[in-house]
Every structure is written in structure tokens, then in C-alpha cells.
Tab-separated table of C-alpha atoms in Angstrom:
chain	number	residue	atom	x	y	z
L	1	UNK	CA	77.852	103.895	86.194
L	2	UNK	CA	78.150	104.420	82.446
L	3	UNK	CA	78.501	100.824	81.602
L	4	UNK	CA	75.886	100.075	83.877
L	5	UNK	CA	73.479	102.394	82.266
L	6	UNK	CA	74.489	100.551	78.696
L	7	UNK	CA	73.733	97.792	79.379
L	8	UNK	CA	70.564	98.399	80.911
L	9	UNK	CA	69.208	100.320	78.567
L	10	UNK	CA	70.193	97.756	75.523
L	11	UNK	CA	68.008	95.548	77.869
L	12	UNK	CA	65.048	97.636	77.912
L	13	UNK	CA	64.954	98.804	74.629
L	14	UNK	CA	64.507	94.821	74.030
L	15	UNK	CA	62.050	94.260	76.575
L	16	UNK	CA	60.185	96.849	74.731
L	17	UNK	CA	60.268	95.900	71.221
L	18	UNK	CA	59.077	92.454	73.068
L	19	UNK	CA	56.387	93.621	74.589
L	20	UNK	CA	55.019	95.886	71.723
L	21	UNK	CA	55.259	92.555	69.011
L	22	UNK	CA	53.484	90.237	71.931
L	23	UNK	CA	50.801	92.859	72.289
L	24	UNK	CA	50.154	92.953	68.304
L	25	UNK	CA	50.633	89.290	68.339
L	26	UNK	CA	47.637	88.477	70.779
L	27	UNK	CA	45.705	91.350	68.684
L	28	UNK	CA	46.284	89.234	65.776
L	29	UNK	CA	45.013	85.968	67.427
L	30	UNK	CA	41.967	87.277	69.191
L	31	UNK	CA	41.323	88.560	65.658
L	32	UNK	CA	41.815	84.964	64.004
L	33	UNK	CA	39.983	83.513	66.957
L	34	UNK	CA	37.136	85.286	66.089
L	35	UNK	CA	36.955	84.787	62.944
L	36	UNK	CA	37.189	80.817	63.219
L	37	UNK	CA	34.453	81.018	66.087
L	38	UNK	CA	32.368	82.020	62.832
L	39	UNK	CA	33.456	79.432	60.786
L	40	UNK	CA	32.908	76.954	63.621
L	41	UNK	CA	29.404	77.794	63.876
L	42	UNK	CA	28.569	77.914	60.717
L	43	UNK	CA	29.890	74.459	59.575
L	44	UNK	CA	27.464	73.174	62.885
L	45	UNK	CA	24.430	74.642	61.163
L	46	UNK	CA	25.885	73.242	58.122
L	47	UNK	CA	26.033	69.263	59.517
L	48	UNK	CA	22.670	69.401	60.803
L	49	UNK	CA	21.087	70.648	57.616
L	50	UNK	CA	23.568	68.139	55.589
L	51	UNK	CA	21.935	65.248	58.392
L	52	UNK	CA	18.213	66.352	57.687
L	53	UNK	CA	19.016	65.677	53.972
L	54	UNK	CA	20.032	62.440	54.657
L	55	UNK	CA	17.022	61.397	57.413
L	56	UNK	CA	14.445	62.902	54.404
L	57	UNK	CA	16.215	60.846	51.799
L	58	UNK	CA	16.155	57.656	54.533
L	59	UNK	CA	12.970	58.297	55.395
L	60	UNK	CA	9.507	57.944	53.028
L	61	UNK	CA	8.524	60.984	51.449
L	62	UNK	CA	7.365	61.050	47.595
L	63	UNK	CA	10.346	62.745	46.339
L	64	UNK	CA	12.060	59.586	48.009
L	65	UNK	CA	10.237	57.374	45.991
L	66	UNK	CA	10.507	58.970	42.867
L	67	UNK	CA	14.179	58.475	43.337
L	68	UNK	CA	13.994	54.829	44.094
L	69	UNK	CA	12.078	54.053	41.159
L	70	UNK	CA	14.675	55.885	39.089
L	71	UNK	CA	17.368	53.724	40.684
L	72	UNK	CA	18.990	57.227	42.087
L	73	UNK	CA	17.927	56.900	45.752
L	74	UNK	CA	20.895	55.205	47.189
L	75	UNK	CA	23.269	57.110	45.043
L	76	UNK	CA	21.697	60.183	46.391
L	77	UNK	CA	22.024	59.433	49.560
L	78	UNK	CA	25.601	58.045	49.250
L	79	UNK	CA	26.477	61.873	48.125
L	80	UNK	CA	24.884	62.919	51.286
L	81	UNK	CA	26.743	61.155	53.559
L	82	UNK	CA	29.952	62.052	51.991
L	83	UNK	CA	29.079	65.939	52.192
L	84	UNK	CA	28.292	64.966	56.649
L	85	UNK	CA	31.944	63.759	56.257
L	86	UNK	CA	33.589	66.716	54.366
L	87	UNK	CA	31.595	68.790	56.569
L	88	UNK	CA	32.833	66.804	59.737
L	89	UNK	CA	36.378	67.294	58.676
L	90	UNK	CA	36.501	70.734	58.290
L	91	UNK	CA	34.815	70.936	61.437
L	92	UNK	CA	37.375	68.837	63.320
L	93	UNK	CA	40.093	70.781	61.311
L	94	UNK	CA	38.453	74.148	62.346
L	95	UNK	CA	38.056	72.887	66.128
L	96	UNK	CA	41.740	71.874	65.896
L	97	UNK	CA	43.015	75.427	65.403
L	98	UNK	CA	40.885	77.193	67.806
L	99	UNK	CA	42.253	75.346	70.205
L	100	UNK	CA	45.931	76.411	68.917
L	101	UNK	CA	45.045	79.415	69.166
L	102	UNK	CA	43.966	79.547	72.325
L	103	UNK	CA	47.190	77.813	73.436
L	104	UNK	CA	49.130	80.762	71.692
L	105	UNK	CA	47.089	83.113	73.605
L	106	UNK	CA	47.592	81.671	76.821
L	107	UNK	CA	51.238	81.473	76.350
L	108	UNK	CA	51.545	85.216	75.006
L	109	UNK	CA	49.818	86.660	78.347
L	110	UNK	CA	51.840	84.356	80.338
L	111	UNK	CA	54.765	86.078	78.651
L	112	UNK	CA	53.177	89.555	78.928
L	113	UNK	CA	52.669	89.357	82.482
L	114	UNK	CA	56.286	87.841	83.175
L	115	UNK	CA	57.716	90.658	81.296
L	116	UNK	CA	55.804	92.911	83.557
L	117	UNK	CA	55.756	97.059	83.504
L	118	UNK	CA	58.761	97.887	81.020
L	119	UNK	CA	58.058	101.430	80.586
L	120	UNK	CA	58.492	102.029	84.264
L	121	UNK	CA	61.820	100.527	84.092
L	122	UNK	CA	62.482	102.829	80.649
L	123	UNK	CA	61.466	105.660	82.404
L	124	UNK	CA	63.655	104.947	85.476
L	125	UNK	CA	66.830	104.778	82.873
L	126	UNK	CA	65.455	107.851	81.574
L	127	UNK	CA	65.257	109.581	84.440
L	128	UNK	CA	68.955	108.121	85.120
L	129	UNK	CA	70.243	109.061	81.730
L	130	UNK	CA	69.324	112.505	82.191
L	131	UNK	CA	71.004	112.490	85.489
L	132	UNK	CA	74.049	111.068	84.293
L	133	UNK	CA	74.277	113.778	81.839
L	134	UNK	CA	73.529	117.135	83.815
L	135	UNK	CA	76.269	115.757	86.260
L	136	UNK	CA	78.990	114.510	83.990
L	137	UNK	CA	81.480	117.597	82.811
L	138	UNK	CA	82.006	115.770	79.743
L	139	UNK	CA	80.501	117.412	76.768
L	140	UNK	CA	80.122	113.762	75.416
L	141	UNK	CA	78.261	112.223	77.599
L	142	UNK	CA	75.063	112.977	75.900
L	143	UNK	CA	76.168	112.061	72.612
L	144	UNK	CA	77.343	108.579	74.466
L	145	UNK	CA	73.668	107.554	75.660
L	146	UNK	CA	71.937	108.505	72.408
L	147	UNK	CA	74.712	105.825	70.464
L	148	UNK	CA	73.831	103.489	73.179
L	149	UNK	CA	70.220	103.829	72.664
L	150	UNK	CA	70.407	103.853	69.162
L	151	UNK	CA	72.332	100.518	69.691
L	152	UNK	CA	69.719	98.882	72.400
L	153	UNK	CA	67.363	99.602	69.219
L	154	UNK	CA	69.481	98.304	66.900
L	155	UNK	CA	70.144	94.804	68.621
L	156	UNK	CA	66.505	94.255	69.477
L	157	UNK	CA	65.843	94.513	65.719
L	158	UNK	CA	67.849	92.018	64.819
L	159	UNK	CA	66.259	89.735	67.350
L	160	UNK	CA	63.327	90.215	66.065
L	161	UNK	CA	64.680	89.576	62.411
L	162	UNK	CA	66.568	86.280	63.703
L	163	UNK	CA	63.292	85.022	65.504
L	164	UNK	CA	61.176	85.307	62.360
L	165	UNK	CA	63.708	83.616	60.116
L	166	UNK	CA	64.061	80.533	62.654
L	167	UNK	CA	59.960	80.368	62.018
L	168	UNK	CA	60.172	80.692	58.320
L	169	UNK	CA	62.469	77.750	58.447
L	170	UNK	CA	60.164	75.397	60.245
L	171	UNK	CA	57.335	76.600	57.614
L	172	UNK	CA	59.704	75.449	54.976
L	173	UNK	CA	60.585	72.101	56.701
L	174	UNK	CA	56.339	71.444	57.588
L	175	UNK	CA	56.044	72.260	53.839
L	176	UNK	CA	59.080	69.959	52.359
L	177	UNK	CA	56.770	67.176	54.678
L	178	UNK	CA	53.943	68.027	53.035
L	179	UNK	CA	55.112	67.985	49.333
L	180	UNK	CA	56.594	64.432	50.170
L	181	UNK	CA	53.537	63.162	51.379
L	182	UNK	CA	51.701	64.543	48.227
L	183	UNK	CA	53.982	62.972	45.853
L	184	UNK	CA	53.454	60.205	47.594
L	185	UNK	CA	49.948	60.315	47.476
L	186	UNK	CA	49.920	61.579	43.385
L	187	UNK	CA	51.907	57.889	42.872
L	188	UNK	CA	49.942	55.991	44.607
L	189	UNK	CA	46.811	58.047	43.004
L	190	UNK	CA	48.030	57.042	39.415
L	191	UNK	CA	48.160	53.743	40.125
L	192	UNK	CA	44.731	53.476	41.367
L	193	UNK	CA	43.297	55.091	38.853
L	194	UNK	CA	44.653	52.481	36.536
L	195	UNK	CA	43.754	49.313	38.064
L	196	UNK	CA	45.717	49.262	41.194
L	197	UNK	CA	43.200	47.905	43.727
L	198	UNK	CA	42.219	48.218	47.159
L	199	UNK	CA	45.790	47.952	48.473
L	200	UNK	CA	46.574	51.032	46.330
L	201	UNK	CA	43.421	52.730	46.884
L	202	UNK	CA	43.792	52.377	50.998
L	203	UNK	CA	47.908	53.318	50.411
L	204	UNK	CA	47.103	56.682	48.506
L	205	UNK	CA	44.593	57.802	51.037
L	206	UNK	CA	46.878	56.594	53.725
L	207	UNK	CA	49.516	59.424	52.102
L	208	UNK	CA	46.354	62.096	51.904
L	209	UNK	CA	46.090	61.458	55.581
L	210	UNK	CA	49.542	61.756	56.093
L	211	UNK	CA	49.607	65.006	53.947
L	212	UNK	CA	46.526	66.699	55.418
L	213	UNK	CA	48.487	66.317	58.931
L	214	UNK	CA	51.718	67.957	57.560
L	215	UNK	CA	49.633	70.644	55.699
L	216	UNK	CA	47.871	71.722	59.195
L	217	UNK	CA	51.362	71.486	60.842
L	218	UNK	CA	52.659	73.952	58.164
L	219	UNK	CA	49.529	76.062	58.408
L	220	UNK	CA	50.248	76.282	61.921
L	221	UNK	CA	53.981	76.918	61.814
L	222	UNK	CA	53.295	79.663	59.089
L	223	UNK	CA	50.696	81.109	61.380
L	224	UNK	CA	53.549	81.641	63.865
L	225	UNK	CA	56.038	83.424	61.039
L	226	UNK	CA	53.299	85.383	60.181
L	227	UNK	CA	52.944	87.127	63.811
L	228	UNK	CA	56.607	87.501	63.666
L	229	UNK	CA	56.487	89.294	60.529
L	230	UNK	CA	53.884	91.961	61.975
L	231	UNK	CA	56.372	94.206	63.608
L	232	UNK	CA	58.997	93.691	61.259
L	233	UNK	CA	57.087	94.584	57.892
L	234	UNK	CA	56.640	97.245	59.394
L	235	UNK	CA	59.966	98.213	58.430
L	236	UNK	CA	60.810	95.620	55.781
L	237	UNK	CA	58.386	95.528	53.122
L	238	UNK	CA	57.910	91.712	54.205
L	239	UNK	CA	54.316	89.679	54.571
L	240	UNK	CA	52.703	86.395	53.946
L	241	UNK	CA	48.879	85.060	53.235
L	242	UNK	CA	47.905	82.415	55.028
L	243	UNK	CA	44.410	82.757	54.494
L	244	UNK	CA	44.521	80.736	51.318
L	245	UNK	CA	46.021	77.240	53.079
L	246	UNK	CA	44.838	74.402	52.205
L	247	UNK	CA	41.368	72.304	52.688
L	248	UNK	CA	41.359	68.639	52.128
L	249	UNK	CA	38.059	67.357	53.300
L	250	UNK	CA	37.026	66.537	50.071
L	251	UNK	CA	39.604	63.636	49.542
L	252	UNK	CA	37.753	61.737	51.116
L	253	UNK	CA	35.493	60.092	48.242
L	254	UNK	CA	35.662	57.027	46.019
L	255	UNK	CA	34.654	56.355	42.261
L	256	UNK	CA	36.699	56.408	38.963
L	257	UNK	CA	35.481	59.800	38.396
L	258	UNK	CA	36.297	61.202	41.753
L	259	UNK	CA	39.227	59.801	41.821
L	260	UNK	CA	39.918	61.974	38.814
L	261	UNK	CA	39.245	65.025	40.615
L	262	UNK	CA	41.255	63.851	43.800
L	263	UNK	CA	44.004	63.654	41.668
L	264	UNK	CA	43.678	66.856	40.195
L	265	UNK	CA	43.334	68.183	43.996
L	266	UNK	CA	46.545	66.432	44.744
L	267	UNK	CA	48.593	68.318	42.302
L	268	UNK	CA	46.818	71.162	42.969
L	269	UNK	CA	48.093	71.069	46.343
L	270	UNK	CA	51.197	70.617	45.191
L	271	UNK	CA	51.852	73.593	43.233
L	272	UNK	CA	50.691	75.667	46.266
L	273	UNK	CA	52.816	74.184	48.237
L	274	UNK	CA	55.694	75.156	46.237
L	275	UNK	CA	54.367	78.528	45.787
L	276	UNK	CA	53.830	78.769	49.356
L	277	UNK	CA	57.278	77.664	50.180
L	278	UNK	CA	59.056	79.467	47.922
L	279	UNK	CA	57.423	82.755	48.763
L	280	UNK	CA	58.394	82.089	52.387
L	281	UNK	CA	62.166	81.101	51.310
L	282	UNK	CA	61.947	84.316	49.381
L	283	UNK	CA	61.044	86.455	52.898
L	284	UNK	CA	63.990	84.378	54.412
L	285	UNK	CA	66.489	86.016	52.123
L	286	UNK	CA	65.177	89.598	52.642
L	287	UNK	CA	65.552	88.987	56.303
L	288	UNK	CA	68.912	87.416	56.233
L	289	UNK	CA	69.686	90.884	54.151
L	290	UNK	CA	68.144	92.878	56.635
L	291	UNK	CA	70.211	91.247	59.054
L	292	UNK	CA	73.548	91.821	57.625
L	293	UNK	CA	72.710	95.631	56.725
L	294	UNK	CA	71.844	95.913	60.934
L	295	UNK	CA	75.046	94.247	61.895
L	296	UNK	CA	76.708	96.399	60.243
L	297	UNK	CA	75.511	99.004	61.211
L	298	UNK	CA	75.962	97.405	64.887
L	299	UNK	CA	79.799	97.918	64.230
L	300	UNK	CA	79.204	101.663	62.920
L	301	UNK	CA	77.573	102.603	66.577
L	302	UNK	CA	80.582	101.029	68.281
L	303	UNK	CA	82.924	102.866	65.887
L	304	UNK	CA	81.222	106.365	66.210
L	305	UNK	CA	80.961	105.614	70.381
L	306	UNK	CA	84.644	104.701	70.638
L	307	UNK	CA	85.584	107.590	68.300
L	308	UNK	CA	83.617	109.580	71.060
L	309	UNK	CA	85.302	108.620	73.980
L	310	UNK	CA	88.688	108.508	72.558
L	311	UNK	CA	88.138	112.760	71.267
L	312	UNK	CA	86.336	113.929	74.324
């Protein structure tokens, strides 16, 4: 009876803990989902009043012929359709995470529901526990289901810890990606700059392309670390931005200048990436701590239980 009641009640002091982080977790998305409904829209207002630019500019208006005769018309114009592209790629970038999000929601209710009415089945232990104790002689047997509950508690912490450090280590892999891509990119940037040619010019923005696609799988893979943090900062003084990620549309360009800026942009990118991944490695560590400090105190329970039993 007693071991039975153990080890159900380690199980539902997990299921739980589960349920409570999954419920703060689709909080958290509906939260981000709304928020990138509002970008979404307004980079769609944005496009068409960046494609009205370009039809005035195309079309004949006096202002467009004031620019031709100054020779600036089709370099205006050129800058116009370069903003419908950065515009364009934020918007496909944008597009491309509501629809990860929705994925994550999907999956979270499909877990809530699975997990189905866990403080029923807490209460039903309870109302077993306190049973178990108004029947049992033993003056013990009180103290017994409080160490095993203190236990269920314990365990179901560390899975939570161990789950969130797995996800910071995929954030740290995405980023390692990332940084070689933008090295990549920063070599083959230099070397355009300084005569390389189309080859080099197509090869370093074949490396941002290849970068901008590791930094969205990082953004993503830190999104996920970041839910897992939520119910464990709560009691480890452990969190991570991810609002300030970052945005590449604006690669996209040509000209000596710009190509200045690009690969100012590239090294910029870099240095957040190493911030960003050593501020996650840093979490890591406190977690692995955390860890420890709860197995031990793991063995503690077990000691004070068996110290129970073997004085009662």
C-alpha cells in the first residue's frame, strides 16, 4: 500500500509541475503570437506604401522629372525597390514564426489534453494519504508521506532543470552554426570589398543566407529555452531576452559603400552572437548547479525516510 502510494504520488507531483509549466508556456505563446500578428500587419501596410513609392517614381509626375533631369531618378528608385525587399524579408521572416508558433501551440494542448485532470488524481492520493494515516498505528506514517511528497517535488524539479539545460544546449549548437556562417560570410565580405568580384560577391551572400537560416533556427531554439526557463526562474534567479535577435533583411544590397555597412552588420552580428551564447552557457552552469544542490538533497529525503522507518 505504502509503496504504492510513493510512487504514485512522485508521479503526480510531476504531472503537476507539467501541467502548470505547459499552461504558462501556451500563455507565453499566445502572448508572442499576438504580438507578431502586429508586426505582421504592420510590415503589409508597410509594402504597399514602399510599392506606391515605387509606381509614383515609375510613373510621370513632376517630382519624377525633376529627378530624371538631375540624373537621380533611377537611383531613387533602385533604393525603393531594395526597401520592397527588406520589407518582404522581414515579412517572410515574421510569417515564418507565426507559424512556429502556432505549431508549439498545437502541440502544447495536445499535451495538455493527454495529460488530462491531474488534480483529480492529486486529490484521490490525498484523500488516500489521509486514509493511510488515520488507519496506520504507526506514529510515522505521517512523517513518511510528507518525505515522499517532498521527494515527488523534489524529482519533478530536477526534470524541469534537466529539460531546460538539454534546450540551452541546442541554442548553443544553432548559435556555434551561426557564428560559422558569419565568419564565413565576414571573409568572403573582405574580399569583396577589395576587388574580389562577382564570384566573391555571390559566395559572401551565399554565407549571409546561410547565416540568416541558422540565426532563425537559434531564435527559435532559444524561444523554446526561454519557456523552459519560466517556471524555473521562478526559483533560480535564471532568464534570457530574446527580444533583441537578430534582423538581416538589410543584407541584401550592393555598392562599395553598402558593402561597408554589410560588413559592419556582419560583425555586428557576430558579437551578439557571442554575447548571446555565452549568456545562455552562463544559465547552463547555474542549472547544472541547481541540479547537483537537488540531488543532493534527493539523497537527504531518502536518508531522513529510512532513518524513519528504521526508529519507528
Amino acid at each position: 500500500m505504502v509503496d504504492r502510494l510513493n510512487e504514485e504520488l512522485i508521479q503526480v507531483k510531476a504531472d503537476l509541475r507539467k501541467k502548470n509549466k505547459w499552461k504558462n508556456q501556451v500563455t507565453d505563446y499566445e502572448r508572442e503570437r499576438t504580438e507578431i500578428d502586429s508586426i505582421i500587419s504592420n510590415l503589409k501596410k508597410q509594402l504597399v506604401e514602399e510599392e506606391k513609392d515605387v509606381e509614383k517614381l515609375e510613373g510621370f509626375s513632376i517630382s519624377g522629372v525633376f529627378l530624371a533631369l538631375k540624373g537621380s531618378k533611377e537611383e531613387k528608385i533602385e533604393k525603393e525597390k531594395q526597401e520592397i525587399i527588406a520589407v518582404q524579408l522581414e515579412l517572410q521572416e515574421a510569417e515564418k514564426t507565426k507559424k512556429e508558433l502556432e505549431k508549439a501551440l498545437t502541440e502544447l494542448r495536445y499535451e495538455l489534453e493527454k495529460l488530462g485532470d491531474v488534480e483529480a488524481r492529486y486529490q484521490q492520493l490525498f484523500a488516500e494519504k489521509e486514509q493511510y494515516i488515520k488507519q496506520s498505528n504507526n506514529s510515522s506514517a505521517a512523517m513518511l508521506v510528507q518525505l515522499t511528497e517532498q521527494e515527488g517535488d523534489t524529482k519533478a524539479y530536477m526534470v524541469e532543470l534537466n529539460e531546460a539545460i538539454k534546450a540551452g544546449s541546442y541554442v548553443v549548437e544553432d548559435l556555434d552554426s551561426a557564428h560559422a556562417s558569419l565568419d564565413s560570410a565576414a571573409n568572403w565580405g573582405t574580399f569583396d570589398m577589395f576587388g574580389g568580384g562577382a564570384i566573391s560577391g555571390i559566395a559572401k551572400h551565399g554565407h549571409i543566407d546561410d547565416a540568416t537560416e541558422a540565426i532563425h533556427k537559434a531564435q527559435t531554439s532559444m524561444r523554446r529555452f526561454q519557456k523552459e526557463l519560466l517556471d524555473v526562474e521562478e526559483e533560480l534567479d535564471v532568464q534570457i531576452d530574446i527580444s533583441g535577435m537578430l534582423k538581416f533583411a538589410d543584407f541584401f544590397l550592393d555598392g562599395i559603400f553598402v558593402d561597408f555597412m554589410v560588413q559592419n552588420r556582419i560583425n555586428e552580428a557576430r558579437d551578439q552572437v557571442s554575447y548571446k551564447q555565452a549568456e545562455v552557457e552562463r544559465i547552463i552552469r547555474d542549472l547544472e548547479r541547481e541540479v547537483d544542490a537537488n540531488r543532493k538533497k534527493v539523497e537527504e529525503i531518502k536518508l531522513d525516510r529510512q532513518n524513519v522507518i528504521e526508529n519507528a
